[in-house]
Structure formats: structure tokens, C-alpha cells
Short mmCIF file of C-alpha atoms in Angstrom, two decimals:
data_model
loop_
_atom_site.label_atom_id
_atom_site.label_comp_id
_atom_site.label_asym_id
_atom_site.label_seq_id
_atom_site.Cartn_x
_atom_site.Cartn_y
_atom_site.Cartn_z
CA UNK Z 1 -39.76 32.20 -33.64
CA UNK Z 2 -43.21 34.02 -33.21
CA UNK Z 3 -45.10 33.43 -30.63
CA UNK Z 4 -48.08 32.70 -32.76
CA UNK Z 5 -46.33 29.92 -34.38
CA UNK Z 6 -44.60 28.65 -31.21
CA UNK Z 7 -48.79 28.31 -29.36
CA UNK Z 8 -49.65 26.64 -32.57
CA UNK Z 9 -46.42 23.92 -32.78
CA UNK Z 10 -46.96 23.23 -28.78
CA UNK Z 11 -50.82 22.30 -29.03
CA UNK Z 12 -50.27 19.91 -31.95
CA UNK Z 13 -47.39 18.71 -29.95
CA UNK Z 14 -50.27 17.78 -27.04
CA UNK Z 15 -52.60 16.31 -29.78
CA UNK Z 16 -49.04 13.87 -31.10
CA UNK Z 17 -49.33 13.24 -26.88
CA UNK Z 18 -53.12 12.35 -27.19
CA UNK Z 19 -53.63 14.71 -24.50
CA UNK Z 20 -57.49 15.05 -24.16
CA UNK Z 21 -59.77 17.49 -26.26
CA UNK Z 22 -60.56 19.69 -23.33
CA UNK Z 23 -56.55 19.29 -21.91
CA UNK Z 24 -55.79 20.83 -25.36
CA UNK Z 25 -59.00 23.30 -25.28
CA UNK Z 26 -57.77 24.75 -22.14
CA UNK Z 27 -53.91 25.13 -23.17
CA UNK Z 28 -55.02 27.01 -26.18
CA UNK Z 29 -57.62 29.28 -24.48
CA UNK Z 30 -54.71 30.31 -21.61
CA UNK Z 31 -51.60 31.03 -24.14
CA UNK Z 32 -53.66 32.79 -26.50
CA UNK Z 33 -55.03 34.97 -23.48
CA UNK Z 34 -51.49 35.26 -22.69
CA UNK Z 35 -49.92 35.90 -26.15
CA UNK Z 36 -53.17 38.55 -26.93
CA UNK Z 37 -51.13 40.50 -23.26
CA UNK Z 38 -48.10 40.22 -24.36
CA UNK Z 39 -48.49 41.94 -27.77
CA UNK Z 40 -51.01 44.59 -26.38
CA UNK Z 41 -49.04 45.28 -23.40
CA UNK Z 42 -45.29 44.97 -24.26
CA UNK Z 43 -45.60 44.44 -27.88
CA UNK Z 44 -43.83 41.42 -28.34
CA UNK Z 45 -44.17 39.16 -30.96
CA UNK Z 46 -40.96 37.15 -30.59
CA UNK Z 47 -40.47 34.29 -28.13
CA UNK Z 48 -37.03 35.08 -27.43
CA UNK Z 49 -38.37 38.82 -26.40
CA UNK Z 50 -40.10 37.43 -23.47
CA UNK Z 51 -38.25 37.65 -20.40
CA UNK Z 52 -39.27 36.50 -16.65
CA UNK Z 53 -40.25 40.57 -15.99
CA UNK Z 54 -43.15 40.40 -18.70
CA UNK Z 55 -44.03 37.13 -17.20
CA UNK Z 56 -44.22 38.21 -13.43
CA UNK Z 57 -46.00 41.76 -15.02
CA UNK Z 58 -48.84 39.49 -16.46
CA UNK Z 59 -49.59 37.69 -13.71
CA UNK Z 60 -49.32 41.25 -10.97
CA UNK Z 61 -51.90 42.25 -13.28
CA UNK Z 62 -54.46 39.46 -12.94
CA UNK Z 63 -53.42 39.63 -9.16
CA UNK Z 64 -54.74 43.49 -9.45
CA UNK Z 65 -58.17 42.20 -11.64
CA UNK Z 66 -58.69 40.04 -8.14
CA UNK Z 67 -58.29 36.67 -10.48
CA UNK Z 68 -58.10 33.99 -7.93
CA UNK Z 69 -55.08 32.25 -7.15
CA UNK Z 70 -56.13 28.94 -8.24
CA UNK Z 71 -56.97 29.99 -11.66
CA UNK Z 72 -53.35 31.77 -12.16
CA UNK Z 73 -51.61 28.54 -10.83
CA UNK Z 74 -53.63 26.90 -13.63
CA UNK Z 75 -52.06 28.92 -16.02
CA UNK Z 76 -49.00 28.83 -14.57
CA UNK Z 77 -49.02 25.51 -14.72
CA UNK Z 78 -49.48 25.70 -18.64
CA UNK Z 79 -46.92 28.24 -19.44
CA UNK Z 80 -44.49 25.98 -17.52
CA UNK Z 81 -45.45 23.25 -20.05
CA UNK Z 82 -45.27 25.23 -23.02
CA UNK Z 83 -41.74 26.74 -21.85
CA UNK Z 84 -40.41 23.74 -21.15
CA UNK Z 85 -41.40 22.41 -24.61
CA UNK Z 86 -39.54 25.61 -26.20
CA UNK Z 87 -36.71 24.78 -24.20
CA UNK Z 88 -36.10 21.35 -24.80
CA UNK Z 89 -36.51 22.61 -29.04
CA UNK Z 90 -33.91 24.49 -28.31
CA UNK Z 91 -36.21 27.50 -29.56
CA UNK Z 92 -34.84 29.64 -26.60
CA UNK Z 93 -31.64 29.70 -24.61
CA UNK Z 94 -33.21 30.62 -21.35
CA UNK Z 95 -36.75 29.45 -19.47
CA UNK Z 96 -38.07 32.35 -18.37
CA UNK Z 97 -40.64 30.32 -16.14
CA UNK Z 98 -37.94 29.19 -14.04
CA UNK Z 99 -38.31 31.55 -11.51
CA UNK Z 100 -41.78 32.08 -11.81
CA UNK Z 101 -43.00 30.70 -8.13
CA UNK Z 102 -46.56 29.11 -7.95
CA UNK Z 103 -49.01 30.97 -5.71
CA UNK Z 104 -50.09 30.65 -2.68
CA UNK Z 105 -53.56 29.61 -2.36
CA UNK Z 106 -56.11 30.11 0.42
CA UNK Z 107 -57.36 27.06 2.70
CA UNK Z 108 -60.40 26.25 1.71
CA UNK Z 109 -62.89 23.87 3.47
CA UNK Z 110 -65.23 21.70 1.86
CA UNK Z 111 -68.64 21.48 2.71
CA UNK Z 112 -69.61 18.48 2.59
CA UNK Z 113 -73.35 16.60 2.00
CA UNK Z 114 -75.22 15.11 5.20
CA UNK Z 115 -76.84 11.65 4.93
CA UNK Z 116 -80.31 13.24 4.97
CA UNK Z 117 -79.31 16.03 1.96
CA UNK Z 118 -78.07 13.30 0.14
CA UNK Z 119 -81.45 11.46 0.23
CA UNK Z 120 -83.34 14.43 -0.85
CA UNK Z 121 -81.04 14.95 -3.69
CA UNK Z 122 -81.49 11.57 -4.96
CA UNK Z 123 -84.83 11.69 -4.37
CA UNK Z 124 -85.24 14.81 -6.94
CA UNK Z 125 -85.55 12.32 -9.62
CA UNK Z 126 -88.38 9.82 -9.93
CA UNK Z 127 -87.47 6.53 -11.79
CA UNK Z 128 -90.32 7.47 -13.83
CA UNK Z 129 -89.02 7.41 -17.07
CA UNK Z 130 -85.48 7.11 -19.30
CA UNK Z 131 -84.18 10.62 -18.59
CA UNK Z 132 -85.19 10.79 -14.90
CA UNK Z 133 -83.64 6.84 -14.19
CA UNK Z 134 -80.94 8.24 -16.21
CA UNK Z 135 -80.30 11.44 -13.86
CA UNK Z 136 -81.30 9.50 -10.67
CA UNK Z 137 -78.14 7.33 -11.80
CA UNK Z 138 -76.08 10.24 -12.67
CA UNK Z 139 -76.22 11.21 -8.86
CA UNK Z 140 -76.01 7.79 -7.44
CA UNK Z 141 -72.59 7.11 -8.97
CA UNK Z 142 -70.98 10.56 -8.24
CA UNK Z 143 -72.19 10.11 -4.07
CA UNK Z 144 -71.29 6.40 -4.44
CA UNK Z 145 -67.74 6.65 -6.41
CA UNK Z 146 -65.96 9.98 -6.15
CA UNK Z 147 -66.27 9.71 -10.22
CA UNK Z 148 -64.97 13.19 -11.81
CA UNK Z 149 -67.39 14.65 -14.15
CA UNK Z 150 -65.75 14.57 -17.01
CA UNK Z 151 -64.84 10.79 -16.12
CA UNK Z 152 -68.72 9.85 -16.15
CA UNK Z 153 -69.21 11.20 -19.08
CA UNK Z 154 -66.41 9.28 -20.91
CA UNK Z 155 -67.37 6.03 -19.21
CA UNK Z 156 -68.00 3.32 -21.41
CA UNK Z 157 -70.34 0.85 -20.82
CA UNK Z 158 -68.32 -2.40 -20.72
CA UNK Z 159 -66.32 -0.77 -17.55
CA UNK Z 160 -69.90 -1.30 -15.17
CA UNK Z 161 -69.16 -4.87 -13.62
CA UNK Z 162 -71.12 -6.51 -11.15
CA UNK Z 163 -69.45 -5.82 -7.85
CA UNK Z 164 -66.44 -2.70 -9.63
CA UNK Z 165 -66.39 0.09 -12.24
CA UNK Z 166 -63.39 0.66 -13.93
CA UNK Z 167 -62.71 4.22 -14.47
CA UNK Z 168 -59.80 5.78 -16.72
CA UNK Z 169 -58.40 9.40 -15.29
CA UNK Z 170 -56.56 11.84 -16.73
CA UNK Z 171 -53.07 10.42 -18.17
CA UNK Z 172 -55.50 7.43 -19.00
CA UNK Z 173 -54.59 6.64 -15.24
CA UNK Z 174 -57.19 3.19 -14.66
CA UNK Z 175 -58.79 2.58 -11.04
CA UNK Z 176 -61.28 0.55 -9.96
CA UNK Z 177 -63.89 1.89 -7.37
CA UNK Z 178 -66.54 -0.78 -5.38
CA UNK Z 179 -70.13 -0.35 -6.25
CA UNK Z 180 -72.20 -0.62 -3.02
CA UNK Z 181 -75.70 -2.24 -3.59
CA UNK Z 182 -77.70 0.64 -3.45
CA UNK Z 183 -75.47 1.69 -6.58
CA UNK Z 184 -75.84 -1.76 -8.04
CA UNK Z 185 -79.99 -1.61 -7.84
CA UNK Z 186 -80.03 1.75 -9.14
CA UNK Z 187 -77.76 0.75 -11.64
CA UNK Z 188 -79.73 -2.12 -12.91
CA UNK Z 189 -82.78 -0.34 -12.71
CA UNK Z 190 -81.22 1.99 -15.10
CA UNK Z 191 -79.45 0.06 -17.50
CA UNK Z 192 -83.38 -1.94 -17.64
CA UNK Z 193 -84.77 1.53 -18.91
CA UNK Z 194 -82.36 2.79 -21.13
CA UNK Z 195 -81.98 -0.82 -22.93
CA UNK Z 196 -85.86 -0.15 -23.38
CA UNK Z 197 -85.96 3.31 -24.73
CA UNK Z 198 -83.16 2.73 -27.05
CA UNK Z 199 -84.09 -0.38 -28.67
CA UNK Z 200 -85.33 0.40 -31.60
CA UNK Z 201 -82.68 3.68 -32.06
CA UNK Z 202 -79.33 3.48 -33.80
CA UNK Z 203 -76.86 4.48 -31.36
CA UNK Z 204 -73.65 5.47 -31.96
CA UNK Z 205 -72.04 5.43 -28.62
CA UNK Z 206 -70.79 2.86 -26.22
CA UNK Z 207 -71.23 5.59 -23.19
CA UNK Z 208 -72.78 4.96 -20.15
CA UNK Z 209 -74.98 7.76 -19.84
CA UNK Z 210 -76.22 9.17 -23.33
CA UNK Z 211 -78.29 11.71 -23.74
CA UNK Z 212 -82.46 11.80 -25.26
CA UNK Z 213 -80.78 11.67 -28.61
CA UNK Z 214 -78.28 9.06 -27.57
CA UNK Z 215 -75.34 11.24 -27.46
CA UNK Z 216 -72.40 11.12 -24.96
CA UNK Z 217 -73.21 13.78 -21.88
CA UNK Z 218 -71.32 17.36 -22.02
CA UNK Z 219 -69.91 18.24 -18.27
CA UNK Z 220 -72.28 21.15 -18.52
CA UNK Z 221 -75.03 18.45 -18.87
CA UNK Z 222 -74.28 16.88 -15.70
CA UNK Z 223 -73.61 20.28 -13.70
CA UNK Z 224 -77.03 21.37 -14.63
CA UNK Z 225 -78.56 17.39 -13.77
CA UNK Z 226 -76.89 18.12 -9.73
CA UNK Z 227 -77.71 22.11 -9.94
CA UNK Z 228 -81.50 21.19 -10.38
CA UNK Z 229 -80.97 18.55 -7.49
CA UNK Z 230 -79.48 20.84 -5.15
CA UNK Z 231 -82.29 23.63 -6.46
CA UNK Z 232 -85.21 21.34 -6.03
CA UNK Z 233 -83.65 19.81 -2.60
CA UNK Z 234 -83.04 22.89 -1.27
CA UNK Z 235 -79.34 22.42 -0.87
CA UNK Z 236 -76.10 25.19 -0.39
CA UNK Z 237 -75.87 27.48 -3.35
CA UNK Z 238 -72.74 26.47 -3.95
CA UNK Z 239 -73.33 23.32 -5.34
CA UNK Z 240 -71.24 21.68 -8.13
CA UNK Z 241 -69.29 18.87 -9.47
#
């Protein structure tokens, strides 16, 4: 089977699994990157030509480009996906991911946010207006909840109770996180605005947080709504969410 086709079969095998958009996004990005080295490199075309030694090869290499090693246990936790799907196809006889160890990553520790950055940060935006209430909320509920980007941006708006938000994780995993009642006034200050500048639009959307146009938020959207916070606040480079 060629690889080509064996990439393509996988990813609409994650679509059957209603994996998300940018689960499937990513898995396509890393096999083609993977599938480009493998015919470049070894010219191989064939999945049954690939063998654990043009694995382990590919991932010396990024080792030598300095890629970091929690980028190439990302991808190594894809190719153990799509490997596991060939296998259980019975497109191959052998896994060559099986001895493929994951690598060992660095200790990191996270900085985190004093009570008095946090303030400024918040403070960035004034509840003057739909976009500003909108981005003041943005950075209440990711301090107040733990919410992953990509979660805020897919949260509906029936999931904001009065006292709870229900929030669905990846593997549509649900949890339900407390709202403390500086959350809750911002909140309602919020949803006051937006039910003001919308009224007369057509929306489309039942998310949370929509955009000027009433669209549903991108994750860049939101990375740039805490970069300009930690800009304007004076906060660590390093900044993100």
C-alpha cells in the first residue's frame, strides 16, 4: 500500500472518529512532513518498506535540527496512532513504532502570574465597549477557570450557569469548573453588552465569545487578546495560552 494512500485512509478514519478539525489538521500536517522525509531521504514509497531504522533516522535528524523534544514526542505520538491503525488493517505484518521509545523531555518550571500582574492584566481592557467587555471577559475566565484556549472558543453559550460552566475537552471529556463572583459580575456585565451590540445582527453562532462580525474566536484570536495584555501590562515575554 503507498504511503500516500495509507495518510489519506488514516485521516478519514479520524474524521469516521469525529476527532476534532484541528486533531485531524495536526495528524495530516506531521505524516505528510514525515512521508515528504521518507521519499526524499530513503525513497520509499511503500508502507511495508518502512522499517524501525528509517523511523529512528527521522527523528536523529530533527534531534540534529535542535527540534525540541516535546514537539518530536508529539509526532511520535501520531505515528504511533497511524501505525497502530495499519496494523490492526492488517496493511503490515510488523509495527515498526514498537520500539520507537518516547523522549525524554526537560523539566520545565512554570512561571506563574502574581495577584498584582493579574490585576494589571485585567485591567488592560476597559469595559468601555463590546470588544473590550468582550476581551476583559476573555481574561477573566482563563485566570478564573483553567479553560484551554481552544475550549473557550468552542464554548457555547447555554454551558454559562449561574454558580458552574460546563466545559467539553478533548475526547468530548465534560467538567464542570465554579465561577467565583468576580467571574460572575464580569460575566454579566458582558453578556449585558454583547446582547446589546448584537441585537439587531443575525448571528449564526451559539458561542460564547464571537467576534465584531459575530463569528466564533480563532485560538490565534485569543493569543493575540492575552499577548496585548501582557504587552500593555508589562508582563514576562513569554506570555501565552
Amino acid at each position: 500500500m503507498l504511503l500516500d494512500d495509507s495518510v489519506k485512509e488514516f485521516l478519514f478514519e479520524c474524521q469516521i472518529r469525529q476527532y476534532t478539525k484541528k486533531t485531524v489538521k495536526g495528524y495530516r500536517n506531521s505524516l505528510e512532513f514525515f512521508v515528504n522525509y521518507l521519499k526524499q531521504i530513503h525513497h520509499l514509497t511503500d508502507i511495508e518498506q518502512v522499517k524501525e531504522y528509517h523511523i529512528k533516522a527521522f527523528f536523529a535528524y530533527q534531534l540534529k535540527r535542535k527540534r525540541k523534544e516535546t514537539y518530536l514526542n508529539g509526532l511520535i505520538k501520531v505515528f504511533r496512532a497511524y501505525w497502530k491503525y495499519l496494523e490492526q488493517e492488517n496493511y503490515i505484518s510488523d509495527n515498526p513504532m514498537l520500539k520507537v521509545s518516547w523522549m525524554k523531555e526537560p523539566k520545565t518550571i512554570i512561571k506563574t502570574f502574581s495577584d498584582a500582574e493579574v490585576k494589571r492584566m485585567l485591567n488592560v481592557y476597559p469595559e468601555t465597549d463590546y470588544m473590550n467587555m468582550r476581551n476583559k471577559a476573555i481574561m477573566a475566565m482563563l485566570f478564573d477557570t483553567g479553560i484551554r484556549n481552544y475550549e473557550l472558543c468552542c464554548l457555547p453559550t447555554d454551558v454559562i450557569k449561574d454558580n458552574y460552566i460546563t466545559i467539553y475537552g478533548k475526547g468530548k471529556k465534560e467538567r464542570q469548573v465554579g465561577k467565583s463572583p468576580y467571574l460572575s459580575k464580569i460575566l454579566m456585565k458582558y453578556e449585558r453588552v454583547k446582547k446589546y451590540y448584537f441585537e439587531f445582527k443575525n448571528i449564526k453562532y451559539n458561542n460564547y465569545f464571537l467576534s465584531r462580525t459575530g463569528r466564533p474566536l480563532t485560538n490565534e484570536a485569543v493569543e493575540r487578546i492575552v499577548k496585548i495584555a501582557g504587552d500593555t501590562a508589562k508582563i514576562s515575554d513569554t506570555i501565552r495560552c
